[in-house]
C-alpha positions in Angstrom: 42.9 15.2 25.6 42.2 12.0 23.7 44.7 10.2 21.5 44.6 7.2 19.2 47.4 4.6 18.4 48.0 3.1 15.0 49.8 -0.2 14.5 51.5 -0.8 11.1 51.3 -4.0 8.9 53.3 -5.5 6.2 55.3 -3.1 4.1 56.8 -1.3 7.2 59.4 -4.0 7.9 63.1 -3.5 7.3 66.4 -5.0 8.5 67.4 -3.6 11.9 64.0 -2.0 12.3 64.1 -2.1 16.1 67.6 -0.5 16.4 66.1 2.5 18.2 65.2 0.1 21.1 68.4 -1.9 21.5 69.2 -3.0 25.1 65.5 -2.4 26.2 64.7 -5.5 28.3 60.9 -5.6 27.6 61.7 -5.4 23.8 64.0 -8.4 24.0 61.6 -10.3 26.2 58.8 -9.7 23.7 60.9 -11.1 20.8 62.0 -14.0 22.9 58.4 -14.9 23.6 57.6 -14.8 19.9 60.7 -16.8 19.0 59.8 -19.5 21.6 56.2 -19.7 20.4 57.2 -20.3 16.8 60.6 -21.9 17.4 62.4 -19.3 15.3 64.8 -16.6 16.2 63.1 -13.4 15.1 65.6 -11.1 16.7 68.4 -12.7 14.7 66.3 -12.6 11.5 65.5 -8.9 12.0 69.1 -8.0 12.7 70.7 -10.2 10.0 71.3 -9.4 6.4 68.7 -11.5 4.6 66.1 -9.0 3.5 64.4 -11.7 1.3 63.7 -13.9 4.4 62.5 -10.8 6.3 60.0 -10.0 3.5 58.5 -13.5 3.3 54.9 -13.2 4.4 55.2 -16.1 6.9 58.1 -14.2 8.7 56.9 -10.6 8.2 53.6 -11.1 9.9 54.8 -12.5 13.3 57.8 -10.1 13.1 55.7 -7.0 12.7 53.3 -8.1 15.4 56.2 -8.7 17.9 57.7 -5.3 17.0 54.4 -3.4 17.5 53.7 -5.1 20.8 57.3 -4.5 22.0 56.9 -0.7 21.4 53.5 -0.7 23.0 55.0 -2.4 26.1 57.8 0.2 26.2 55.1 2.9 26.2 53.1 1.2 28.9 56.2 0.9 31.2 56.9 4.7 30.7 53.3 5.4 31.9 52.0 7.2 28.8 48.4 8.3 28.4 46.2 5.4 27.4 44.7 5.9 24.0 40.9 6.2 23.6 41.1 4.2 20.4 43.5 1.9 18.6 43.5 0.7 15.0 45.9 -1.4 12.9 46.4 -1.6 9.1 45.6 -5.1 8.0 48.0 -7.3 10.0 48.3 -4.4 12.4 44.7 -5.0 13.5 45.9 -8.1 15.4 48.6 -6.0 17.2 45.8 -3.5 18.1 43.8 -6.3 19.6 46.8 -7.4 21.7 47.3 -3.8 22.9 43.6 -3.5 23.8 43.8 -6.7 26.0 41.4 -8.6 23.6 43.9 -11.1 22.2 46.7 -12.9 24.1 50.1 -12.1 22.6 51.2 -15.8 22.1 47.8 -16.7 20.6 48.2 -13.7 18.2 51.7 -14.8 17.2 50.5 -18.3 16.3 47.4 -16.9 14.7 49.2 -14.5 12.3 51.8 -17.2 11.4 48.8 -19.4 10.4 47.2 -16.5 8.6 50.3 -15.9 6.6 50.5 -19.6 5.7 46.9 -19.7 4.6 47.3 -16.6 2.5 50.4 -17.9 0.8 48.7 -21.2 0.0 45.5 -19.7 -1.3 47.0 -18.6 -4.6 49.9 -20.4 -6.4 53.2 -18.5 -6.5 53.2 -16.0 -9.4 49.4 -16.1 -10.0 48.6 -13.2 -7.6 49.7 -9.6 -7.6 49.2 -6.2 -5.9 49.8 -2.7 -7.2 49.6 0.8 -5.9 47.5 3.3 -8.0 48.5 6.9 -7.4 46.5 10.0 -8.4 43.0 8.4 -9.1 39.9 8.7 -7.0 38.3 5.7 -5.4 35.6 5.2 -7.9 37.9 5.5 -10.9 40.1 2.8 -9.5 37.1 0.6 -8.9 36.0 1.2 -12.5 39.4 0.2 -14.0 39.4 -3.0 -11.9 35.9 -3.8 -13.1 36.9 -3.2 -16.7 40.0 -5.5 -16.3 37.7 -8.3 -14.9 35.4 -7.9 -17.8 38.1 -8.1 -20.4 39.7 -11.1 -18.7 36.8 -13.3 -17.8 37.2 -15.2 -14.6 40.0 -13.1 -13.3 40.0 -11.0 -10.2 41.1 -7.3 -9.9 39.8 -5.4 -6.8 40.6 -2.2 -5.0 41.7 -3.5 -1.6 43.6 -0.8 0.4 42.1 2.7 0.5 45.1 4.1 2.2 44.6 7.8 1.6 42.9 10.0 -1.1 44.7 9.2 -4.3 46.6 6.3 -2.9 44.8 3.0 -3.5 46.2 -0.6 -3.7 44.6 -3.2 -6.0 45.0 -7.0 -5.8 44.0 -10.0 -7.8 45.3 -12.4 -10.5 48.5 -11.2 -12.0 47.3 -10.7 -15.5 44.2 -8.8 -14.4 46.3 -6.5 -12.1 48.7 -5.8 -14.9 45.8 -4.9 -17.2 44.2 -2.7 -14.5 47.5 -0.8 -14.2 47.5 -0.1 -17.9 43.9 1.1 -17.7 44.6 3.2 -14.6 47.4 5.0 -16.5 45.1 5.6 -19.4 42.5 7.0 -17.0 45.0 9.6 -15.7 46.8 7.9 -12.8 50.1 9.5 -12.0 51.7 6.1 -11.3 50.7 2.4 -11.2 53.4 0.5 -9.3 53.5 -3.3 -8.9 54.3 -4.2 -5.3 56.9 -6.7 -4.3 54.5 -9.2 -2.8 53.4 -12.7 -3.8 50.0 -12.7 -1.9 47.0 -10.8 -3.3 45.7 -9.7 0.1 42.2 -8.5 0.9 40.5 -9.6 -2.4 38.1 -12.5 -2.9 41.0 -14.9 -3.9 41.5 -15.0 -0.1 38.1 -16.5 0.7 39.4 -20.1 1.0 42.0 -18.9 3.4 39.4 -17.0 5.4 37.3 -20.1 5.8 40.2 -21.9 7.3 41.1 -18.9 9.5 37.5 -18.9 10.8 37.9 -22.5 12.0 41.2 -21.6 13.7 39.6 -18.7 15.5 37.0 -21.0 17.1 40.0 -22.3 19.2 41.1 -18.8 20.2 39.9 -16.8 23.2 38.9 -13.2 22.4 38.1 -10.9 25.3 36.2 -7.6 25.4 38.7 -4.9 24.4 39.8 -2.5 27.2 40.4 0.1 24.5 38.1 0.5 21.5 39.5 -1.1 18.4 38.4 0.2 15.0 38.3 -2.6 12.5 39.4 -2.5 8.9 36.4 -4.2 7.4 33.5 -2.0 8.7 35.2 1.0 10.5 33.4 0.0 13.7 34.5 -1.0 17.2 33.1 -4.3 18.5 32.9 -5.5 22.1 31.8 -9.1 21.8 34.1 -12.0 20.8 32.1 -13.3 17.9 31.8 -9.9 16.2 35.6 -9.5 16.5 36.3 -12.9 15.1 33.9 -12.3 12.2 35.7 -9.0 11.4 39.0 -10.7 11.4 37.7 -13.4 9.0 36.1 -10.9 6.6 39.2 -8.7 6.7 41.1 -11.3 4.9 39.1 -10.9 1.7 37.7 -7.4 2.1 39.3 -3.9 1.6 41.2 -2.1 4.3 39.2 1.1 4.7 42.1 3.2 6.2 41.0 6.6 5.0 37.6 6.1 6.6 39.2 4.8 9.8 41.3 8.0 10.2 38.3 10.2 9.3 36.1 8.3 11.9 38.7 8.9 14.6 38.8 12.6 13.8 35.0 12.7 13.9 35.3 11.2 17.4 37.4 14.1 18.5 40.9 12.6 18.0 43.5 15.0 16.6 46.7 13.4 18.0 47.9 10.0 16.9 50.9 7.8 17.5 52.2 5.1 15.1 53.3 2.3 17.4 55.9 0.1 15.6 58.6 0.3 12.9 58.5 2.8 10.1 56.4 5.9 9.4 54.0 4.6 6.8 50.8 5.3 8.8 52.1 8.6 10.0 52.5 9.7 6.4 49.1 8.5 5.4 47.5 10.3 8.4 48.9 13.6 7.2 47.7 12.9 3.6 44.2 12.2 4.9 43.9 15.3 7.0 46.7 17.9 7.2 45.5 19.2 10.5 46.3 15.9 12.4 49.3 15.5 14.5 50.9 12.0 14.2 54.1 10.8 15.8 56.0 7.7 14.8 57.3 5.9 17.9 60.4 4.5 16.2 62.9 4.8 19.1 63.2 5.0 22.8 63.8 8.7 22.5 60.6 9.3 20.5 58.5 7.3 23.0 60.0 9.2 25.9 59.3 12.5 24.2 55.7 11.5 23.4 55.1 10.3 27.0 56.5 13.6 28.3 53.7 15.5 26.5 51.1 12.8 27.0 51.5 11.4 30.6 49.0 9.0 32.2 46.2 10.8 34.0 
């Protein structure tokens, strides 16, 4: 039996999101390491009552990385079966690389904080937006984005997250995204929902940030992954450091090809998946992509123990 692990990104965070792992030493140790590295108490932030601070990109990215790694470490301590593949959605790709032994955890924490700052600074507040388009096929969404760009010369509107069939996220300049939403509804979309984010991720507005990220990555050690990591940008696994760094840079301004990622893993013979981190977003997407798949969200110690019981290390 072969399994794959998914690591969630932004959008899966919530207050008290690690309550299913309270009093687990390795979880607290992981958060302590992240807090020390960035001189910020992430455990207190996560378990406080300030949802706005939790949802700030510069806090969410290191917080989600720490949470995903903490759950992964719990799974390792319980001697669960090692996955044949790992993949992460956007930010989750960094968590996947840590789990695969390719990227040091502390390096990753510092890197995603920098990534968040670069993304936030790339587009002035209020000038970027994202929206979820539900009920249109991929090509139709691309077409409404192209039409919006044509009508608003110089603006950006791109399909950036292909999350599952009929669920696609678009990003770009606020005016262009608003227009694309109108066009999507006119084209038959069931819904076009603005997302509560200030950074238009994965579109070409992020290219300046990507250039700065590329420079930062020259100072970071990347090792050959011990588990195959499927990257967002090209739906491929890379083994050499430069190819992995290139994939991380391109990821910042390129679409997250999540539907293709799940389809590739199924083609590789994987039918059982685990979502390693807070929330159940990727578990839901997996089922939408292929109803025959079995995906378990590891959101508590009990869920991890139950998964390990049926998937013990060989």
